[in-house]
PDB file of C-alpha atoms in Angstrom:
ATOM      1  CA  MET A 243     -32.443 163.054  19.717  1.00 91.00           C
ATOM      2  CA  LEU A 244     -34.991 160.257  19.630  1.00 97.00           C
ATOM      3  CA  ASP A 245     -36.081 159.100  23.067  1.00 97.00           C
ATOM      4  CA  SER A 246     -35.269 155.511  22.077  1.00 98.00           C
ATOM      5  CA  ALA A 247     -31.752 156.544  21.017  1.00 98.00           C
ATOM      6  CA  LYS A 248     -31.218 158.238  24.373  1.00 98.00           C
ATOM      7  CA  GLN A 249     -32.453 155.130  26.195  1.00 98.00           C
ATOM      8  CA  LEU A 250     -30.005 152.988  24.249  1.00 98.00           C
ATOM      9  CA  ILE A 251     -27.085 155.323  24.925  1.00 97.00           C
ATOM     10  CA  ASP A 252     -27.947 155.457  28.629  1.00 97.00           C
ATOM     11  CA  ARG A 253     -28.214 151.665  28.761  1.00 97.00           C
ATOM     12  CA  LEU A 254     -24.801 151.214  27.150  1.00 97.00           C
ATOM     13  CA  SER A 255     -23.261 153.910  29.319  1.00 96.00           C
ATOM     14  CA  SER A 256     -24.300 151.932  32.399  1.00 96.00           C
ATOM     15  CA  LEU A 257     -22.353 148.871  31.188  1.00 96.00           C
ATOM     16  CA  GLY A 258     -18.904 150.476  31.061  1.00 95.00           C
ATOM     17  CA  PRO A 259     -16.289 149.537  28.423  1.00 96.00           C
ATOM     18  CA  LEU A 260     -17.780 147.585  25.540  1.00 97.00           C
ATOM     19  CA  VAL A 261     -16.861 145.011  22.909  1.00 98.00           C
ATOM     20  CA  VAL A 262     -19.488 145.077  20.154  1.00 98.00           C
ATOM     21  CA  ALA A 263     -20.076 141.879  18.169  1.00 98.00           C
ATOM     22  CA  PHE A 264     -20.200 143.707  14.857  1.00 98.00           C
ATOM     23  CA  SER A 265     -21.431 142.402  11.501  1.00 96.00           C
ATOM     24  CA  GLY A 266     -21.932 145.712   9.732  1.00 96.00           C
ATOM     25  CA  GLY A 267     -25.699 145.132   9.651  1.00 96.00           C
ATOM     26  CA  VAL A 268     -28.023 147.830  10.913  1.00 98.00           C
ATOM     27  CA  ASP A 269     -28.598 146.262  14.358  1.00 98.00           C
ATOM     28  CA  SER A 270     -24.963 145.930  15.424  1.00 98.00           C
ATOM     29  CA  THR A 271     -24.135 149.254  13.745  1.00 98.00           C
ATOM     30  CA  VAL A 272     -26.734 151.053  15.847  1.00 98.00           C
ATOM     31  CA  VAL A 273     -25.300 149.436  18.976  1.00 98.00           C
ATOM     32  CA  ALA A 274     -21.761 150.422  17.946  1.00 98.00           C
ATOM     33  CA  ALA A 275     -22.753 154.007  17.135  1.00 98.00           C
ATOM     34  CA  ALA A 276     -24.629 154.317  20.426  1.00 98.00           C
ATOM     35  CA  ALA A 277     -21.644 152.817  22.277  1.00 97.00           C
ATOM     36  CA  VAL A 278     -19.414 155.580  20.901  1.00 97.00           C
ATOM     37  CA  ARG A 279     -21.930 158.189  21.991  1.00 96.00           C
ATOM     38  CA  ALA A 280     -22.275 156.540  25.400  1.00 94.00           C
ATOM     39  CA  GLY A 281     -18.684 157.396  26.271  1.00 85.00           C
ATOM     40  CA  THR A 282     -18.204 160.643  24.339  1.00 62.00           C
ATOM     41  CA  PRO A 283     -19.496 164.160  25.070  1.00 49.00           C
ATOM     42  CA  GLN A 284     -22.146 164.927  22.477  1.00 43.00           C
ATOM     43  CA  THR A 285     -21.419 167.526  19.809  1.00 36.00           C
ATOM     44  CA  THR A 286     -22.614 167.766  16.252  1.00 35.00           C
ATOM     45  CA  GLY A 287     -20.893 165.928  13.439  1.00 39.00           C
ATOM     46  CA  ALA A 288     -18.235 163.238  13.420  1.00 38.00           C
ATOM     47  CA  SER A 289     -15.387 165.751  13.473  1.00 36.00           C
ATOM     48  CA  GLN A 290     -15.274 165.398  17.258  1.00 40.00           C
ATOM     49  CA  PHE A 291     -13.520 162.081  16.673  1.00 40.00           C
ATOM     50  CA  SER A 292     -10.747 163.334  14.386  1.00 40.00           C
ATOM     51  CA  SER A 293      -7.517 165.246  14.656  1.00 35.00           C
ATOM     52  CA  GLU A 294      -4.878 166.465  12.251  1.00 33.00           C
ATOM     53  CA  VAL A 295      -1.512 164.724  12.426  1.00 31.00           C
ATOM     54  CA  GLY A 296       1.149 165.740   9.918  1.00 35.00           C
ATOM     55  CA  GLY A 297      -1.469 167.274   7.660  1.00 35.00           C
ATOM     56  CA  VAL A 298      -3.543 164.078   7.616  1.00 32.00           C
ATOM     57  CA  ILE A 299      -6.902 163.783   9.340  1.00 30.00           C
ATOM     58  CA  LYS A 300      -6.898 160.670  11.526  1.00 36.00           C
ATOM     59  CA  PRO A 301      -9.691 159.302  13.725  1.00 42.00           C
ATOM     60  CA  ASP A 302      -9.387 159.493  17.489  1.00 46.00           C
ATOM     61  CA  PHE A 303     -11.321 156.414  18.526  1.00 53.00           C
ATOM     62  CA  PRO A 304     -12.983 156.517  21.941  1.00 54.00           C
ATOM     63  CA  GLY A 305     -11.045 153.921  23.947  1.00 69.00           C
ATOM     64  CA  HIS A 306     -14.031 152.584  25.869  1.00 91.00           C
ATOM     65  CA  CYS A 307     -15.459 150.579  22.950  1.00 97.00           C
ATOM     66  CA  ILE A 308     -14.363 148.439  20.036  1.00 97.00           C
ATOM     67  CA  ALA A 309     -16.264 146.691  17.248  1.00 98.00           C
ATOM     68  CA  VAL A 310     -15.124 143.164  16.374  1.00 98.00           C
ATOM     69  CA  THR A 311     -16.169 141.240  13.261  1.00 98.00           C
ATOM     70  CA  ALA A 312     -15.804 137.478  12.870  1.00 97.00           C
ATOM     71  CA  ARG A 313     -14.161 136.503   9.594  1.00 96.00           C
ATOM     72  CA  SER A 314     -14.674 132.992   8.239  1.00 96.00           C
ATOM     73  CA  PRO A 315     -15.917 131.322   5.039  1.00 95.00           C
ATOM     74  CA  SER A 316     -19.495 131.924   6.232  1.00 96.00           C
ATOM     75  CA  LEU A 317     -19.042 135.715   5.926  1.00 95.00           C
ATOM     76  CA  ALA A 318     -20.031 136.992   2.484  1.00 93.00           C
ATOM     77  CA  SER A 319     -17.233 138.924   0.798  1.00 90.00           C
ATOM     78  CA  TRP A 320     -19.331 142.086   0.482  1.00 93.00           C
ATOM     79  CA  GLN A 321     -20.186 142.004   4.184  1.00 94.00           C
ATOM     80  CA  ALA A 322     -16.531 142.152   5.218  1.00 94.00           C
ATOM     81  CA  GLU A 323     -16.116 145.262   3.069  1.00 95.00           C
ATOM     82  CA  LEU A 324     -19.335 146.731   4.485  1.00 96.00           C
ATOM     83  CA  ALA A 325     -18.206 146.204   8.086  1.00 97.00           C
ATOM     84  CA  THR A 326     -14.922 148.002   7.410  1.00 97.00           C
ATOM     85  CA  ARG A 327     -16.638 150.933   5.719  1.00 97.00           C
ATOM     86  CA  VAL A 328     -19.416 151.385   8.275  1.00 97.00           C
ATOM     87  CA  ALA A 329     -17.042 151.152  11.237  1.00 98.00           C
ATOM     88  CA  ALA A 330     -15.001 153.959   9.684  1.00 97.00           C
ATOM     89  CA  GLU A 331     -18.158 156.041   9.246  1.00 96.00           C
ATOM     90  CA  ILE A 332     -19.210 155.781  12.907  1.00 97.00           C
ATOM     91  CA  PRO A 333     -16.178 155.995  13.632  1.00 96.00           C
ATOM     92  CA  ILE A 334     -15.215 153.219  16.027  1.00 97.00           C
ATOM     93  CA  GLU A 335     -12.100 151.146  16.507  1.00 97.00           C
ATOM     94  CA  HIS A 336     -12.597 147.977  14.487  1.00 98.00           C
ATOM     95  CA  ARG A 337     -10.850 144.675  14.063  1.00 97.00           C
ATOM     96  CA  PHE A 338     -11.468 141.275  12.515  1.00 98.00           C
ATOM     97  CA  VAL A 339     -10.946 137.966  14.277  1.00 97.00           C
ATOM     98  CA  ASP A 340     -10.556 134.799  12.223  1.00 97.00           C
ATOM     99  CA  THR A 341     -12.897 132.247  13.750  1.00 96.00           C
ATOM    100  CA  ASN A 342     -12.863 128.515  13.094  1.00 92.00           C
ATOM    101  CA  GLU A 343     -16.419 127.303  13.526  1.00 95.00           C
ATOM    102  CA  LEU A 344     -15.957 124.994  10.531  1.00 96.00           C
ATOM    103  CA  GLY A 345     -13.430 123.080  12.608  1.00 95.00           C
ATOM    104  CA  ARG A 346     -16.239 121.955  14.909  1.00 96.00           C
ATOM    105  CA  ASP A 347     -18.091 118.793  13.921  1.00 97.00           C
ATOM    106  CA  ALA A 348     -21.242 120.029  15.668  1.00 96.00           C
ATOM    107  CA  TYR A 349     -21.294 123.078  13.395  1.00 97.00           C
ATOM    108  CA  ARG A 350     -20.180 121.470  10.156  1.00 97.00           C
ATOM    109  CA  SER A 351     -22.832 118.716  10.362  1.00 98.00           C
ATOM    110  CA  ASN A 352     -25.425 121.519  10.229  1.00 97.00           C
ATOM    111  CA  PRO A 353     -28.008 120.523  12.860  1.00 96.00           C
ATOM    112  CA  THR A 354     -30.989 122.766  13.525  1.00 95.00           C
ATOM    113  CA  ASP A 355     -29.052 124.432  16.352  1.00 95.00           C
ATOM    114  CA  ARG A 356     -25.984 125.103  14.185  1.00 96.00           C
ATOM    115  CA  CYS A 357     -26.203 128.809  14.997  1.00 95.00           C
ATOM    116  CA  TYR A 358     -25.555 128.000  18.652  1.00 96.00           C
ATOM    117  CA  TYR A 359     -22.107 126.630  17.853  1.00 97.00           C
ATOM    118  CA  CYS A 360     -21.334 129.539  15.544  1.00 96.00           C
ATOM    119  CA  LYS A 361     -22.099 132.129  18.221  1.00 96.00           C
ATOM    120  CA  GLU A 362     -20.457 130.050  20.926  1.00 97.00           C
ATOM    121  CA  THR A 363     -17.269 130.075  18.845  1.00 97.00           C
ATOM    122  CA  LEU A 364     -17.562 133.820  18.206  1.00 97.00           C
ATOM    123  CA  TYR A 365     -17.894 134.654  21.881  1.00 98.00           C
ATOM    124  CA  GLU A 366     -14.956 132.390  22.732  1.00 97.00           C
ATOM    125  CA  TYR A 367     -12.862 134.624  20.463  1.00 97.00           C
ATOM    126  CA  LEU A 368     -14.344 137.857  21.851  1.00 98.00           C
ATOM    127  CA  ARG A 369     -13.915 136.902  25.493  1.00 98.00           C
ATOM    128  CA  PRO A 370     -10.115 137.463  25.654  1.00 98.00           C
ATOM    129  CA  ILE A 371     -10.562 140.887  24.050  1.00 97.00           C
ATOM    130  CA  ALA A 372     -13.211 141.763  26.621  1.00 97.00           C
ATOM    131  CA  VAL A 373     -11.061 140.501  29.494  1.00 97.00           C
ATOM    132  CA  GLN A 374      -8.062 142.495  28.293  1.00 96.00           C
ATOM    133  CA  ARG A 375     -10.157 145.666  28.164  1.00 96.00           C
ATOM    134  CA  SER A 376     -12.247 144.911  31.303  1.00 96.00           C
ATOM    135  CA  ALA A 377     -15.225 145.215  28.974  1.00 97.00           C
ATOM    136  CA  VAL A 378     -18.688 143.760  28.466  1.00 97.00           C
ATOM    137  CA  ILE A 379     -19.627 142.020  25.204  1.00 98.00           C
ATOM    138  CA  VAL A 380     -22.788 143.381  23.554  1.00 98.00           C
ATOM    139  CA  SER A 381     -24.654 142.143  20.480  1.00 98.00           C
ATOM    140  CA  GLY A 382     -27.185 143.582  18.051  1.00 97.00           C
ATOM    141  CA  THR A 383     -29.960 141.122  18.926  1.00 97.00           C
ATOM    142  CA  ASN A 384     -33.259 143.006  18.710  1.00 97.00           C
ATOM    143  CA  ALA A 385     -36.689 142.254  20.160  1.00 96.00           C
ATOM    144  CA  ASP A 386     -38.012 140.823  16.887  1.00 94.00           C
ATOM    145  CA  ASP A 387     -35.262 138.193  16.885  1.00 92.00           C
ATOM    146  CA  LEU A 388     -36.689 136.654  20.043  1.00 91.00           C
ATOM    147  CA  GLY A 389     -39.704 135.296  18.147  1.00 78.00           C
ATOM    148  CA  ASP A 390     -37.711 133.292  15.588  1.00 74.00           C
ATOM    149  CA  HIS A 391     -35.672 130.088  15.797  1.00 82.00           C
ATOM    150  CA  ARG A 392     -32.397 131.688  16.963  1.00 87.00           C
ATOM    151  CA  PRO A 393     -30.208 129.229  18.908  1.00 93.00           C
ATOM    152  CA  GLY A 394     -27.404 131.780  18.772  1.00 93.00           C
ATOM    153  CA  ILE A 395     -29.305 133.923  21.252  1.00 95.00           C
ATOM    154  CA  GLN A 396     -29.000 131.143  23.812  1.00 95.00           C
ATOM    155  CA  ALA A 397     -25.252 130.978  23.137  1.00 97.00           C
ATOM    156  CA  GLY A 398     -25.092 134.666  23.960  1.00 97.00           C
ATOM    157  CA  ARG A 399     -26.992 134.164  27.191  1.00 96.00           C
ATOM    158  CA  ASP A 400     -24.668 131.321  28.158  1.00 97.00           C
ATOM    159  CA  ALA A 401     -21.681 133.593  27.491  1.00 97.00           C
ATOM    160  CA  GLY A 402     -23.128 136.533  29.429  1.00 97.00           C
ATOM    161  CA  VAL A 403     -23.495 138.715  26.318  1.00 98.00           C
ATOM    162  CA  GLN A 404     -25.660 141.790  26.789  1.00 98.00           C
ATOM    163  CA  THR A 405     -28.493 142.508  24.307  1.00 98.00           C
ATOM    164  CA  PRO A 406     -29.446 146.172  24.848  1.00 98.00           C
ATOM    165  CA  LEU A 407     -31.818 146.446  21.877  1.00 98.00           C
ATOM    166  CA  ALA A 408     -33.824 143.404  22.914  1.00 98.00           C
ATOM    167  CA  ASP A 409     -33.718 144.388  26.592  1.00 98.00           C
ATOM    168  CA  LEU A 410     -35.257 147.752  25.730  1.00 98.00           C
ATOM    169  CA  GLY A 411     -37.912 146.099  23.555  1.00 98.00           C
ATOM    170  CA  PHE A 412     -36.648 147.670  20.320  1.00 98.00           C
ATOM    171  CA  GLY A 413     -37.564 145.741  17.173  1.00 97.00           C
ATOM    172  CA  LYS A 414     -36.221 146.209  13.663  1.00 96.00           C
ATOM    173  CA  SER A 415     -38.415 149.183  12.782  1.00 97.00           C
ATOM    174  CA  GLU A 416     -37.261 151.150  15.833  1.00 98.00           C
ATOM    175  CA  VAL A 417     -33.654 150.166  15.187  1.00 98.00           C
ATOM    176  CA  ARG A 418     -33.947 151.618  11.688  1.00 98.00           C
ATOM    177  CA  ARG A 419     -35.411 154.845  13.116  1.00 98.00           C
ATOM    178  CA  ILE A 420     -32.435 155.170  15.437  1.00 98.00           C
ATOM    179  CA  ALA A 421     -30.052 154.421  12.568  1.00 98.00           C
ATOM    180  CA  GLU A 422     -31.616 157.196  10.506  1.00 98.00           C
ATOM    181  CA  SER A 423     -31.380 159.628  13.416  1.00 97.00           C
ATOM    182  CA  PHE A 424     -27.671 158.767  13.741  1.00 97.00           C
ATOM    183  CA  GLY A 425     -27.205 159.363  10.011  1.00 97.00           C
ATOM    184  CA  LEU A 426     -25.967 155.809   9.373  1.00 98.00           C
ATOM    185  CA  SER A 427     -25.566 154.864   5.717  1.00 97.00           C
ATOM    186  CA  ASN A 428     -26.899 151.327   6.276  1.00 97.00           C
ATOM    187  CA  ALA A 429     -30.153 152.363   7.952  1.00 97.00           C
ATOM    188  CA  ASP A 430     -32.195 150.695   5.202  1.00 95.00           C
ATOM    189  CA  LEU A 431     -29.862 147.750   4.597  1.00 93.00           C
ATOM    190  CA  PRO A 432     -31.837 144.492   4.262  1.00 90.00           C
ATOM    191  CA  ALA A 433     -30.984 141.739   6.730  1.00 86.00           C
ATOM    192  CA  SER A 434     -28.413 139.263   5.426  1.00 85.00           C
ATOM    193  CA  PRO A 435     -27.584 136.379   7.790  1.00 89.00           C
ATOM    194  CA  CYS A 436     -24.413 134.345   7.402  1.00 93.00           C
ATOM    195  CA  LEU A 437     -23.936 132.138   4.351  1.00 96.00           C
ATOM    196  CA  SER A 438     -24.290 128.952   6.406  1.00 97.00           C
ATOM    197  CA  SER A 439     -27.925 129.860   7.023  1.00 95.00           C
ATOM    198  CA  ARG A 440     -28.530 129.304   3.298  1.00 96.00           C
ATOM    199  CA  ILE A 441     -27.706 125.595   3.552  1.00 97.00           C
ATOM    200  CA  GLU A 442     -30.479 123.118   4.277  1.00 97.00           C
ATOM    201  CA  TYR A 443     -30.217 121.590   7.749  1.00 96.00           C
ATOM    202  CA  HIS A 444     -28.250 118.332   7.872  1.00 97.00           C
ATOM    203  CA  VAL A 445     -26.461 119.099   4.596  1.00 98.00           C
ATOM    204  CA  GLU A 446     -22.811 119.509   5.562  1.00 98.00           C
ATOM    205  CA  VAL A 447     -21.427 123.038   5.717  1.00 98.00           C
ATOM    206  CA  THR A 448     -18.177 123.146   3.732  1.00 98.00           C
ATOM    207  CA  PRO A 449     -15.952 125.991   2.520  1.00 97.00           C
ATOM    208  CA  GLU A 450     -16.687 124.969  -1.078  1.00 98.00           C
ATOM    209  CA  ARG A 451     -20.454 125.228  -0.617  1.00 98.00           C
ATOM    210  CA  LEU A 452     -20.165 128.562   1.175  1.00 98.00           C
ATOM    211  CA  GLY A 453     -17.939 129.940  -1.572  1.00 97.00           C
ATOM    212  CA  ARG A 454     -20.376 128.732  -4.215  1.00 98.00           C
ATOM    213  CA  ILE A 455     -23.303 130.467  -2.512  1.00 98.00           C
ATOM    214  CA  ASP A 456     -21.256 133.659  -2.137  1.00 97.00           C
ATOM    215  CA  ALA A 457     -20.344 133.604  -5.846  1.00 98.00           C
ATOM    216  CA  ALA A 458     -23.930 132.915  -6.925  1.00 98.00           C
ATOM    217  CA  GLU A 459     -25.347 135.752  -4.845  1.00 97.00           C
ATOM    218  CA  ALA A 460     -22.599 138.113  -6.039  1.00 96.00           C
ATOM    219  CA  TRP A 461     -23.503 137.251  -9.660  1.00 97.00           C
ATOM    220  CA  LEU A 462     -27.174 138.069  -9.044  1.00 98.00           C
ATOM    221  CA  ARG A 463     -26.231 141.358  -7.361  1.00 96.00           C
ATOM    222  CA  SER A 464     -23.998 142.255 -10.296  1.00 97.00           C
ATOM    223  CA  HIS A 465     -27.110 141.951 -12.464  1.00 97.00           C
ATOM    224  CA  GLY A 466     -29.094 144.462 -10.426  1.00 96.00           C
ATOM    225  CA  LEU A 467     -30.787 142.334  -7.760  1.00 96.00           C
ATOM    226  CA  GLY A 468     -30.376 143.470  -4.170  1.00 90.00           C
ATOM    227  CA  ASP A 469     -32.311 141.672  -1.461  1.00 93.00           C
ATOM    228  CA  LEU A 470     -31.954 137.948  -2.196  1.00 96.00           C
ATOM    229  CA  ARG A 471     -30.916 134.510  -0.972  1.00 97.00           C
ATOM    230  CA  VAL A 472     -29.464 131.530  -2.790  1.00 98.00           C
ATOM    231  CA  ARG A 473     -30.454 128.501  -0.691  1.00 98.00           C
ATOM    232  CA  LEU A 474     -28.619 125.216  -1.103  1.00 98.00           C
ATOM    233  CA  HIS A 475     -30.516 121.957  -0.687  1.00 98.00           C
ATOM    234  CA  ALA A 476     -29.498 118.303  -0.747  1.00 97.00           C
ATOM    235  CA  GLY A 477     -28.334 117.193  -4.167  1.00 98.00           C
ATOM    236  CA  GLU A 478     -26.634 120.578  -4.771  1.00 98.00           C
ATOM    237  CA  LEU A 479     -29.936 122.205  -5.697  1.00 98.00           C
ATOM    238  CA  ALA A 480     -30.024 126.011  -5.674  1.00 98.00           C
ATOM    239  CA  ARG A 481     -33.272 127.699  -4.672  1.00 98.00           C
ATOM    240  CA  ILE A 482     -33.312 131.421  -5.444  1.00 98.00           C
ATOM    241  CA  GLU A 483     -35.426 133.697  -3.265  1.00 98.00           C
ATOM    242  CA  VAL A 484     -36.088 137.309  -4.241  1.00 98.00           C
ATOM    243  CA  PRO A 485     -38.960 139.673  -3.390  1.00 97.00           C
ATOM    244  CA  ALA A 486     -42.085 138.889  -5.402  1.00 97.00           C
ATOM    245  CA  ALA A 487     -41.646 142.074  -7.414  1.00 97.00           C
ATOM    246  CA  ASP A 488     -38.275 140.771  -8.689  1.00 98.00           C
ATOM    247  CA  LEU A 489     -39.392 137.300  -9.798  1.00 98.00           C
ATOM    248  CA  ALA A 490     -39.730 138.386 -13.416  1.00 98.00           C
ATOM    249  CA  ARG A 491     -36.206 139.827 -13.367  1.00 97.00           C
ATOM    250  CA  VAL A 492     -34.804 136.428 -12.411  1.00 98.00           C
ATOM    251  CA  VAL A 493     -36.723 134.808 -15.256  1.00 97.00           C
ATOM    252  CA  ASP A 494     -35.239 137.421 -17.599  1.00 98.00           C
ATOM    253  CA  LEU A 495     -31.749 136.497 -16.359  1.00 97.00           C
ATOM    254  CA  GLN A 496     -32.458 132.901 -17.296  1.00 97.00           C
ATOM    255  CA  LEU A 497     -33.698 133.877 -20.757  1.00 96.00           C
ATOM    256  CA  ASN A 498     -31.034 136.477 -21.530  1.00 95.00           C
ATOM    257  CA  GLU A 499     -28.010 135.702 -19.330  1.00 94.00           C
ATOM    258  CA  SER A 500     -28.099 131.890 -19.000  1.00 95.00           C
ATOM    259  CA  LEU A 501     -28.548 132.002 -15.225  1.00 98.00           C
ATOM    260  CA  SER A 502     -28.857 128.252 -14.768  1.00 97.00           C
ATOM    261  CA  GLN A 503     -25.797 127.589 -16.915  1.00 97.00           C
ATOM    262  CA  HIS A 504     -23.746 129.996 -14.818  1.00 98.00           C
ATOM    263  CA  PHE A 505     -24.950 128.436 -11.566  1.00 98.00           C
ATOM    264  CA  GLN A 506     -24.112 124.973 -12.887  1.00 98.00           C
ATOM    265  CA  SER A 507     -20.611 126.198 -13.722  1.00 98.00           C
ATOM    266  CA  LEU A 508     -20.285 127.095 -10.034  1.00 98.00           C
ATOM    267  CA  GLY A 509     -21.191 123.541  -9.004  1.00 98.00           C
ATOM    268  CA  PHE A 510     -24.962 123.547  -8.579  1.00 98.00           C
ATOM    269  CA  ARG A 511     -26.722 120.655 -10.290  1.00 98.00           C
ATOM    270  CA  ASN A 512     -30.197 122.172 -10.532  1.00 97.00           C
ATOM    271  CA  VAL A 513     -31.554 125.686 -10.123  1.00 98.00           C
ATOM    272  CA  THR A 514     -35.051 126.675  -8.987  1.00 98.00           C
ATOM    273  CA  LEU A 515     -36.863 129.961  -8.370  1.00 98.00           C
ATOM    274  CA  ASP A 516     -39.068 130.084  -5.277  1.00 97.00           C
ATOM    275  CA  LEU A 517     -42.375 131.550  -6.425  1.00 97.00           C
ATOM    276  CA  ALA A 518     -43.344 132.386  -2.834  1.00 95.00           C
ATOM    277  CA  GLY A 519     -40.672 135.076  -2.866  1.00 96.00           C
ATOM    278  CA  LEU A 520     -38.083 136.061  -0.284  1.00 95.00           C
ATOM    279  CA  ARG A 521     -38.771 135.006   3.299  1.00 89.00           C
ATOM    280  CA  SER A 522     -36.183 135.701   5.948  1.00 80.00           C
ATOM    281  CA  GLY A 523     -35.426 132.491   7.805  1.00 77.00           C
ATOM    282  CA  SER A 524     -37.322 130.280   5.360  1.00 78.00           C
ATOM    283  CA  MET A 525     -35.075 127.333   6.242  1.00 81.00           C
ATOM    284  CA  ASN A 526     -36.683 127.473   9.701  1.00 77.00           C
ATOM    285  CA  GLU A 527     -40.228 127.055   8.400  1.00 75.00           C
ATOM    286  CA  GLY A 528     -41.804 124.083  10.092  1.00 62.00           C
ATOM    287  CA  LEU A 529     -39.296 123.834  12.913  1.00 64.00           C
ATOM    288  CA  VAL A 530     -40.794 123.308  16.350  1.00 43.00           C
ATOM    289  CA  GLN A 531     -40.154 126.286  18.557  1.00 45.00           C
ATOM    290  CA  LEU A 532     -38.274 125.321  21.697  1.00 44.00           C
ATOM    291  CA  SER A 533     -37.669 127.391  24.776  1.00 40.00           C
ATOM    292  CA  GLY A 534     -34.107 126.111  24.990  1.00 43.00           C
ATOM    293  CA  VAL A 535     -31.502 124.579  22.740  1.00 43.00           C
ATOM    294  CA  SER A 536     -31.075 120.837  22.432  1.00 41.00           C
ATOM    295  CA  ARG A 537     -27.392 119.996  22.439  1.00 41.00           C
TER     296      ARG A 537
END
């Protein structure tokens, strides 16, 4: 076992029962998989978590941990399916909670600290589950996240959420190493933040806009593109970001598949391709880095 994996398991074991804020991304999946191992004697293979009942193999979930995924219009449709599948692979008890961040004016108006209100809402929904189970809430925040504009991290601190990956100094590359050592199918999954992060700050977040972004990204994926973002700017302008190596493929979709016409049928007025390529968090470019969150 990797030394870093053992450190993570030991860290989680020291916290007791756990509620994992689970998106299905590699960070929260590593935390969830380590949480299962933290409370279960180690053997080889996942068969240790299953039993035969009436001729059917059913999982025996370790009762000390649960993974919880927030479901709202800001969750891409494919991510909900991914969370369900990956939780079953670990395996860990998993449930969805329907959150209502769009019901908050402070979130819907889309200020630069929008993510704070999203995470604050999430942890408000997780808290009763944690109380019921006498558990600690843990997130997949890693050490690399601390250097970006991430108001949601402050929301976690305010809610007493534990961040074992960040606390141990593990960045994304180490998280992926642990994921590979655990045999997780999403070890190489590109990061994909919530759909609201695609909307330019101060442009209102609405269910219609989120659904439009989800549909546009799904269309691009159906045509063979993987790592991508469809950003929405004022005036209903779509800005497509893909890795530089895929720029020509997007141009081909315009020439051969009427990309812009399809996007306009979804409700975008204009469509652009960002020649600088995909940059995670590009909506944050130019923001002043603050030590706290202005609310």
